[in-house]
CSV table of C-alpha atoms in Angstrom, one decimal:
chain,number,residue,atom,x,y,z
A,1,MET,CA,-64.9,-33.5,166.8
A,2,THR,CA,-68.8,-33.2,166.3
A,3,PRO,CA,-70.5,-34.9,163.0
A,4,ARG,CA,-73.5,-32.1,162.6
A,5,PRO,CA,-71.7,-30.1,159.6
A,6,ILE,CA,-71.3,-33.1,157.6
A,7,LEU,CA,-74.5,-34.4,158.4
A,8,LEU,CA,-75.8,-30.6,157.3
A,9,LEU,CA,-73.6,-30.9,154.2
A,10,MET,CA,-75.4,-34.0,152.9
A,11,LEU,CA,-79.2,-32.8,153.7
A,12,VAL,CA,-78.4,-29.6,151.6
A,13,ALA,CA,-76.8,-31.5,149.1
A,14,GLY,CA,-79.7,-34.0,148.6
A,15,CYS,CA,-82.2,-31.0,148.4
A,16,SER,CA,-80.6,-29.5,145.3
A,17,GLY,CA,-81.1,-33.0,143.3
A,18,THR,CA,-83.2,-32.3,139.9
A,19,ALA,CA,-86.3,-33.8,139.8
A,20,PRO,CA,-87.1,-36.1,136.6
A,21,PRO,CA,-89.1,-34.3,133.9
A,22,LYS,CA,-92.6,-34.4,133.6
A,23,PRO,CA,-94.5,-37.2,130.6
A,24,LYS,CA,-95.4,-34.9,127.8
A,25,ALA,CA,-98.9,-34.3,127.8
A,26,ALA,CA,-101.1,-36.4,125.1
A,27,LEU,CA,-101.8,-33.9,122.4
A,28,THR,CA,-105.9,-33.7,121.6
A,29,VAL,CA,-105.9,-34.3,117.6
A,30,ALA,CA,-108.9,-34.9,115.1
A,31,THR,CA,-109.0,-37.7,112.2
A,32,GLU,CA,-110.7,-39.4,109.8
A,33,THR,CA,-110.4,-43.0,108.7
A,34,ALA,CA,-108.7,-44.1,105.2
A,35,ALA,CA,-111.2,-45.9,102.8
A,36,LEU,CA,-111.6,-47.5,99.7
A,37,THR,CA,-112.9,-45.8,96.8
A,38,ASP,CA,-113.4,-45.0,93.1
A,39,TYR,CA,-111.4,-42.6,91.8
A,40,SER,CA,-110.8,-41.3,88.4
A,41,PRO,CA,-107.9,-39.8,88.0
A,42,ARG,CA,-107.6,-35.7,86.9
A,43,LEU,CA,-105.1,-33.0,86.2
A,44,THR,CA,-106.2,-30.0,88.0
A,45,VAL,CA,-104.2,-26.8,87.6
A,46,LEU,CA,-104.1,-23.2,87.2
A,47,GLY,CA,-104.2,-21.5,83.4
A,48,THR,CA,-104.2,-18.3,81.6
A,49,VAL,CA,-107.0,-17.1,79.0
A,50,THR,CA,-105.1,-16.3,75.7
A,51,PRO,CA,-106.5,-15.2,72.3
A,52,LEU,CA,-105.9,-17.1,69.6
A,53,GLN,CA,-104.8,-14.8,67.5
A,54,SER,CA,-103.7,-10.9,69.2
A,55,VAL,CA,-102.8,-8.7,66.3
A,56,ALA,CA,-101.1,-5.2,66.8
A,57,VAL,CA,-102.6,-2.9,64.0
A,58,ARG,CA,-100.2,-0.8,62.2
A,59,THR,CA,-100.2,1.4,59.3
A,60,ARG,CA,-98.0,0.5,56.3
A,61,VAL,CA,-97.7,4.0,55.2
A,62,ASP,CA,-97.3,7.4,56.6
A,63,GLY,CA,-100.1,9.7,56.9
A,64,GLN,CA,-102.7,11.7,58.8
A,65,VAL,CA,-106.1,9.9,60.3
A,66,THR,CA,-109.3,11.1,58.1
A,67,ALA,CA,-111.5,9.0,59.6
A,68,VAL,CA,-111.9,6.0,62.7
A,69,LEU,CA,-114.5,3.8,62.0
A,70,PHE,CA,-115.2,1.9,64.8
A,71,ARG,CA,-115.8,1.9,68.3
A,72,GLU,CA,-113.6,0.8,71.3
A,73,GLY,CA,-114.3,-2.6,72.4
A,74,GLN,CA,-116.2,-3.0,69.5
A,75,THR,CA,-116.7,-7.3,67.5
A,76,VAL,CA,-115.1,-6.5,63.9
A,77,ARG,CA,-114.9,-8.7,61.3
A,78,ALA,CA,-111.5,-9.9,59.5
A,79,GLY,CA,-111.4,-7.1,56.6
A,80,GLN,CA,-113.6,-4.7,57.9
A,81,PRO,CA,-112.2,-0.9,57.2
A,82,LEU,CA,-111.0,0.1,61.0
A,83,PHE,CA,-108.9,3.8,60.0
A,84,ARG,CA,-109.0,5.7,56.9
A,85,LEU,CA,-105.8,7.9,56.3
A,86,ASP,CA,-105.4,10.8,54.2
A,87,ASP,CA,-105.4,9.8,51.0
A,88,ARG,CA,-105.8,13.1,48.4
A,89,ALA,CA,-102.4,13.0,46.9
A,90,VAL,CA,-102.0,9.5,46.0
A,91,ARG,CA,-105.5,9.4,44.5
A,92,ALA,CA,-103.9,12.4,42.3
A,93,GLY,CA,-101.0,10.3,41.6
A,94,LEU,CA,-103.2,7.4,40.3
A,95,GLU,CA,-105.4,9.4,38.2
A,96,GLN,CA,-101.8,10.9,36.6
A,97,ASN,CA,-101.0,7.2,35.9
A,98,ARG,CA,-104.3,6.6,34.0
A,99,ALA,CA,-103.6,9.5,31.7
A,100,ALA,CA,-100.3,8.3,31.5
A,101,MET,CA,-101.9,5.3,30.4
A,102,ALA,CA,-104.6,6.6,27.7
A,103,SER,CA,-101.8,8.6,26.5
A,104,ALA,CA,-99.5,5.8,25.8
A,105,ALA,CA,-102.6,3.7,24.4
A,106,ALA,CA,-103.0,6.2,22.2
A,107,THR,CA,-99.6,6.3,21.0
A,108,ARG,CA,-99.6,2.7,20.1
A,109,LEU,CA,-102.8,2.8,18.0
A,110,GLN,CA,-100.8,5.4,16.1
A,111,ALA,CA,-97.3,4.0,15.7
A,112,ALA,CA,-99.4,0.4,15.2
A,113,ALA,CA,-101.1,2.3,12.2
A,114,ASP,CA,-97.9,4.0,10.8
A,115,LEU,CA,-96.4,1.0,10.9
A,116,LYS,CA,-98.9,-1.2,8.8
A,117,ARG,CA,-99.2,1.7,6.2
A,118,SER,CA,-95.4,1.5,6.0
A,119,GLU,CA,-95.6,-1.9,5.5
A,120,ALA,CA,-98.2,-2.1,2.8
A,121,LEU,CA,-95.7,0.2,0.5
A,122,VAL,CA,-92.3,-1.4,1.2
A,123,ASN,CA,-92.7,-3.4,-1.7
A,124,SER,CA,-93.5,-0.3,-4.1
A,125,GLY,CA,-90.4,1.0,-3.3
A,126,PHE,CA,-91.6,4.0,-1.6
A,127,VAL,CA,-90.7,3.4,1.9
A,128,THR,CA,-87.2,1.7,3.1
A,129,LYS,CA,-86.3,-1.1,4.9
A,130,ALA,CA,-84.8,1.2,7.7
A,131,THR,CA,-88.2,3.2,7.7
A,132,ILE,CA,-90.0,0.0,8.5
A,133,GLU,CA,-87.3,-0.9,11.3
A,134,LEU,CA,-88.1,2.5,13.1
A,135,LYS,CA,-91.6,2.1,12.8
A,136,GLN,CA,-91.2,-1.2,14.3
A,137,ALA,CA,-89.2,-0.1,17.2
A,138,ALA,CA,-91.6,3.2,17.5
A,139,ALA,CA,-94.9,0.7,17.9
A,140,ASP,CA,-92.6,-2.2,20.6
A,141,THR,CA,-91.8,1.2,22.7
A,142,ALA,CA,-95.5,2.6,22.6
A,143,ALA,CA,-96.3,-1.1,23.9
A,144,ALA,CA,-93.5,-1.1,26.3
A,145,ASN,CA,-94.9,2.7,27.8
A,146,ILE,CA,-98.3,0.9,28.2
A,147,GLY,CA,-97.1,-2.0,30.6
A,148,GLY,CA,-95.0,1.2,32.2
A,149,ALA,CA,-98.5,2.6,32.7
A,150,ALA,CA,-99.9,-0.5,33.6
A,151,ALA,CA,-97.3,-1.1,36.3
A,152,ALA,CA,-98.0,2.7,38.0
A,153,ILE,CA,-101.8,2.9,37.5
A,154,SER,CA,-101.2,-1.0,40.0
A,155,ALA,CA,-98.7,0.6,42.5
A,156,GLY,CA,-101.0,3.9,42.8
A,157,GLN,CA,-104.0,1.3,43.9
A,158,THR,CA,-101.7,-0.8,46.1
A,159,ALA,CA,-100.3,2.4,48.0
A,160,LEU,CA,-104.0,3.7,48.2
A,161,SER,CA,-105.5,0.5,49.5
A,162,TYR,CA,-102.7,0.8,52.5
A,163,LEU,CA,-104.2,4.1,53.5
A,164,THR,CA,-108.0,2.0,54.5
A,165,VAL,CA,-106.1,0.0,57.1
A,166,ARG,CA,-108.5,-3.4,58.0
A,167,ALA,CA,-108.7,-5.9,60.7
A,168,PRO,CA,-106.7,-8.4,60.0
A,169,VAL,CA,-108.3,-10.9,61.5
A,170,ALA,CA,-111.9,-11.4,63.3
A,171,GLY,CA,-111.8,-10.5,67.4
A,172,ARG,CA,-112.5,-7.9,69.7
A,173,THR,CA,-110.9,-4.4,69.7
A,174,GLY,CA,-109.0,-2.9,72.2
A,175,GLU,CA,-108.2,0.9,73.1
A,176,ILE,CA,-107.7,3.0,69.9
A,177,ASN,CA,-104.2,4.7,70.5
A,178,PHE,CA,-104.5,7.4,67.7
A,179,LYS,CA,-107.9,9.6,67.2
A,180,THR,CA,-109.1,11.6,64.0
A,181,GLY,CA,-106.2,13.8,63.1
A,182,ALA,CA,-103.5,12.3,63.9
A,183,THR,CA,-100.0,11.5,62.1
A,184,VAL,CA,-99.6,8.1,62.0
A,185,ARG,CA,-95.6,6.5,60.7
A,186,THR,CA,-95.0,3.3,60.3
A,187,ALA,CA,-92.2,3.7,62.7
A,188,ASP,CA,-94.7,4.5,65.5
A,189,LEU,CA,-93.8,1.6,68.5
A,190,LEU,CA,-97.7,2.3,69.6
A,191,PRO,CA,-100.0,0.4,67.0
A,192,LEU,CA,-103.1,2.4,65.9
A,193,VAL,CA,-105.3,-0.9,68.2
A,194,THR,CA,-105.2,-4.4,69.0
A,195,VAL,CA,-107.5,-6.9,68.0
A,196,ASN,CA,-107.8,-9.8,70.1
A,197,GLN,CA,-109.3,-13.2,68.4
A,198,LEU,CA,-111.9,-14.5,71.3
A,199,SER,CA,-114.1,-17.2,69.4
A,200,PRO,CA,-112.1,-19.6,69.4
A,201,ILE,CA,-110.2,-19.0,72.7
A,202,LEU,CA,-107.1,-20.6,74.1
A,203,VAL,CA,-106.3,-21.3,77.8
A,204,ARG,CA,-102.3,-22.0,78.2
A,205,PHE,CA,-101.6,-24.0,81.5
A,206,ALA,CA,-98.4,-25.9,82.5
A,207,VAL,CA,-98.7,-30.1,82.9
A,208,PRO,CA,-96.8,-31.0,86.4
A,209,PRO,CA,-93.8,-33.5,85.7
A,210,GLU,CA,-95.6,-36.4,87.4
A,211,GLN,CA,-99.0,-36.0,85.0
A,212,ILE,CA,-96.8,-35.3,82.1
A,213,GLN,CA,-96.7,-39.1,80.9
A,214,PRO,CA,-100.6,-40.1,82.4
A,215,LEU,CA,-101.5,-37.1,80.4
A,216,ARG,CA,-99.5,-38.1,77.1
A,217,SER,CA,-101.5,-41.1,77.2
A,218,ALA,CA,-104.4,-40.0,77.3
A,219,LEU,CA,-104.5,-37.7,74.4
A,220,ALA,CA,-102.9,-40.7,72.7
A,221,ALA,CA,-105.8,-42.8,73.0
A,222,GLY,CA,-108.0,-39.8,71.6
A,223,PRO,CA,-109.7,-36.6,72.4
A,224,VAL,CA,-109.0,-35.6,75.6
A,225,THR,CA,-112.3,-32.7,76.9
A,226,VAL,CA,-111.1,-30.2,78.9
A,227,VAL,CA,-113.2,-28.1,81.3
A,228,ALA,CA,-112.7,-24.6,82.2
A,229,ARG,CA,-114.4,-23.3,86.0
A,230,VAL,CA,-113.9,-20.4,87.6
A,231,HIS,CA,-111.2,-20.2,89.9
A,232,ASP,CA,-111.2,-21.6,93.5
A,233,SER,CA,-114.3,-22.7,92.7
A,234,THR,CA,-116.3,-25.5,91.5
A,235,THR,CA,-118.5,-24.0,89.0
A,236,PRO,CA,-117.8,-24.9,85.4
A,237,ILE,CA,-117.9,-22.0,82.4
A,238,ALA,CA,-116.5,-23.7,79.4
A,239,THR,CA,-115.8,-27.1,77.8
A,240,GLY,CA,-113.4,-27.5,75.2
A,241,LYS,CA,-110.4,-29.8,74.1
A,242,LEU,CA,-106.7,-30.7,74.4
A,243,VAL,CA,-104.9,-29.5,71.3
A,244,PHE,CA,-101.3,-28.9,72.1
A,245,LEU,CA,-98.6,-29.9,74.5
A,246,ASP,CA,-95.2,-28.5,74.1
A,247,ASN,CA,-92.2,-31.3,72.7
A,248,SER,CA,-89.7,-30.1,75.6
A,249,VAL,CA,-90.0,-30.0,79.3
A,250,ASP,CA,-89.1,-26.6,80.9
A,251,ALA,CA,-85.4,-27.1,82.3
A,252,ASN,CA,-85.8,-24.6,85.2
A,253,THR,CA,-89.6,-26.6,86.6
A,254,GLY,CA,-89.6,-29.8,84.5
A,255,SER,CA,-93.3,-29.1,83.7
A,256,LEU,CA,-94.4,-29.0,79.9
A,257,ALA,CA,-96.5,-26.8,77.9
A,258,ALA,CA,-100.2,-27.3,77.5
A,259,LYS,CA,-103.1,-25.6,75.7
A,260,ALA,CA,-106.7,-26.2,75.4
A,261,GLU,CA,-108.9,-24.4,72.9
A,262,PHE,CA,-112.5,-23.0,73.7
A,263,GLY,CA,-115.5,-22.4,71.4
A,264,ASN,CA,-116.4,-19.1,74.1
A,265,SER,CA,-119.1,-18.6,71.8
A,266,GLY,CA,-121.0,-16.6,74.6
A,267,ASP,CA,-117.6,-14.8,75.8
A,268,ALA,CA,-117.0,-16.8,78.7
A,269,LEU,CA,-113.6,-16.9,78.9
A,270,TRP,CA,-111.4,-13.2,78.9
A,271,PRO,CA,-108.1,-12.8,77.9
A,272,GLY,CA,-105.8,-12.6,81.1
A,273,ALA,CA,-108.2,-14.5,83.5
A,274,LEU,CA,-107.1,-17.1,85.7
A,275,VAL,CA,-109.4,-20.3,85.6
A,276,ASP,CA,-109.2,-23.8,87.0
A,277,ILE,CA,-108.7,-26.6,83.9
A,278,ASP,CA,-109.9,-30.1,84.8
A,279,VAL,CA,-108.5,-32.5,82.5
A,280,PRO,CA,-109.5,-36.4,82.7
A,281,LEU,CA,-106.5,-38.6,82.9
A,282,GLY,CA,-107.9,-42.1,82.0
A,283,GLY,CA,-110.7,-44.7,83.1
A,284,THR,CA,-111.8,-45.0,87.1
A,285,ALA,CA,-109.6,-47.3,89.9
A,286,GLN,CA,-110.0,-48.0,93.2
A,287,ARG,CA,-107.9,-45.7,95.9
A,288,ILE,CA,-107.7,-45.3,99.3
A,289,ALA,CA,-109.0,-41.6,100.2
A,290,VAL,CA,-107.8,-39.3,102.9
A,291,PRO,CA,-108.2,-36.0,103.3
A,292,GLU,CA,-106.2,-33.4,101.2
A,293,ALA,CA,-105.4,-31.7,104.3
A,294,ALA,CA,-103.8,-34.6,105.9
A,295,VAL,CA,-101.1,-34.6,103.7
A,296,GLN,CA,-97.9,-33.7,104.2
A,297,ASN,CA,-94.8,-33.0,102.0
A,298,GLY,CA,-91.7,-33.6,104.0
A,299,PRO,CA,-88.3,-33.0,102.4
A,300,ASP,CA,-87.5,-36.5,100.8
A,301,PHE,CA,-91.5,-37.7,100.5
A,302,THR,CA,-94.8,-37.4,101.0
A,303,PHE,CA,-96.6,-38.8,104.2
A,304,VAL,CA,-99.6,-38.8,106.8
A,305,TRP,CA,-99.7,-39.2,110.4
A,306,THR,CA,-101.4,-42.3,111.6
A,307,VAL,CA,-102.6,-43.2,115.0
A,308,PRO,CA,-102.3,-47.0,115.5
A,309,ALA,CA,-103.7,-49.2,118.4
A,310,THR,CA,-101.1,-47.9,120.3
A,311,GLY,CA,-102.0,-44.6,120.2
A,312,ALA,CA,-98.7,-42.8,119.5
A,313,ALA,CA,-98.3,-40.8,116.7
A,314,THR,CA,-96.8,-42.9,113.7
A,315,MET,CA,-94.9,-41.3,110.2
A,316,THR,CA,-96.3,-43.3,107.3
A,317,LYS,CA,-95.0,-42.7,104.1
A,318,VAL,CA,-97.5,-42.8,101.2
A,319,VAL,CA,-97.9,-42.2,97.3
A,320,VAL,CA,-100.5,-39.8,96.1
A,321,ALA,CA,-101.9,-40.6,93.2
A,322,GLY,CA,-104.1,-37.5,92.8
A,323,ARG,CA,-106.3,-35.2,94.6
A,324,SER,CA,-109.4,-33.5,94.0
A,325,GLY,CA,-112.9,-32.6,95.9
A,326,GLY,CA,-110.6,-32.0,99.2
A,327,LYS,CA,-109.4,-35.4,99.4
A,328,ALA,CA,-106.0,-37.0,97.9
A,329,TYR,CA,-106.0,-40.3,96.4
A,330,LEU,CA,-103.2,-42.8,97.1
A,331,THR,CA,-101.3,-45.2,95.2
A,332,SER,CA,-99.3,-46.7,98.9
A,333,GLY,CA,-98.6,-46.4,102.0
A,334,LEU,CA,-102.0,-46.9,103.8
A,335,ASN,CA,-104.5,-49.9,103.8
A,336,PRO,CA,-108.7,-49.1,104.3
A,337,GLY,CA,-110.0,-48.5,108.3
A,338,ALA,CA,-106.3,-46.7,108.8
A,339,VAL,CA,-106.8,-43.6,111.4
A,340,VAL,CA,-105.9,-40.5,109.9
A,341,VAL,CA,-104.7,-37.6,111.7
A,342,THR,CA,-106.3,-34.0,110.3
A,343,ASP,CA,-105.6,-31.1,112.6
A,344,ALA,CA,-102.7,-30.0,114.4
A,345,LEU,CA,-99.8,-31.6,112.3
A,346,ALA,CA,-97.4,-29.1,112.7
A,347,LYS,CA,-97.2,-29.8,116.4
A,348,LEU,CA,-96.7,-34.1,116.2
A,349,ARG,CA,-93.6,-35.8,116.7
A,350,ASP,CA,-93.2,-39.4,115.7
A,351,GLY,CA,-94.0,-41.6,118.9
A,352,ASP,CA,-96.0,-38.7,120.4
A,353,LYS,CA,-99.3,-40.0,122.4
A,354,VAL,CA,-101.9,-38.6,120.7
A,355,LYS,CA,-105.7,-38.4,122.1
A,356,ILE,CA,-108.9,-38.9,119.5
A,357,LYS,CA,-111.2,-36.0,119.6
A,358,PRO,CA,-114.8,-37.5,119.7
A,359,ALA,CA,-117.2,-36.9,116.7
A,360,LYS,CA,-119.5,-34.8,116.8
A,361,ALA,CA,-123.3,-35.8,117.0
A,362,SER,CA,-125.6,-34.9,114.1
A,363,GLY,CA,-128.1,-32.7,116.3
A,364,ASP,CA,-124.6,-31.0,117.8
A,365,ALA,CA,-123.3,-30.5,113.8
A,366,ALA,CA,-126.5,-29.0,113.1
A,367,ALA,CA,-126.6,-26.5,116.3
């Protein structure tokens, strides 16, 4: 028997073997060196500008608008007349009440005079005691009628005052919802106009859970200055003070509601606008600074990728004290001089070999 078929089968089996996998190529990454630097802890969050007072102006009586006494968007003072309603019927009723008052006063004078004359004659026997009692009752009734007429006049004056709708607070008016000739009712859902107080003004913001206690401590130490900046900008637009921390934490988010008050004399802050709020939380301390982009949030902890002398990417757990100016300041996790990866972060796996990009020369950067 010839051995050739067996030899051929062995050769075929040898050719069908799987080649070993090629090693993963080193990933080229940019890095920066962690450095120890001064850090002033600050809270920087997004806030919403809110009027100190926002009043929907409504009528207290039904009637027809006869005059609008301001312009839309006008700044008004507290008590300034805004609308006038038809007051002819109320004025006529007020005149009737005043006439009734005059009549009651005349009746009182006459009753008082009759009582006085009767009292002078009672001792002579010309007037009985019963007559005196009747005269006294008439005088008392006349006096009571004067009181009723005075009350009616006061009620009429109050009703007349309701027909001039005044600004309840100083502020800026919004859109006028009822023009001259419109009939307004106390049951209307739409207000006549809304007045927003703009000076001073508030900014509402939420304090993250990890910053609640530092902010409370800062407030306990004294007034806390707050700076408002244009959103996503370094441009400050107003300086104010922290005036309110809520008395309970939001159960859904763990954050705490807070308010800062600003003088806003130049109307730099406008209701509804979004601004960045910058709040100092304490004195200066030494912290390790790394680029904010290098810090990653894992499911269980915060980390950065570092490159030790072995040249292999290493996931390193860190604790962030705060962030400011594109830098993250660390409480723990790194030592000064640690090399931190700043790009290609999503591609890295623990232990991957990396190659560091050469730093650009100053001439290249200028070009």
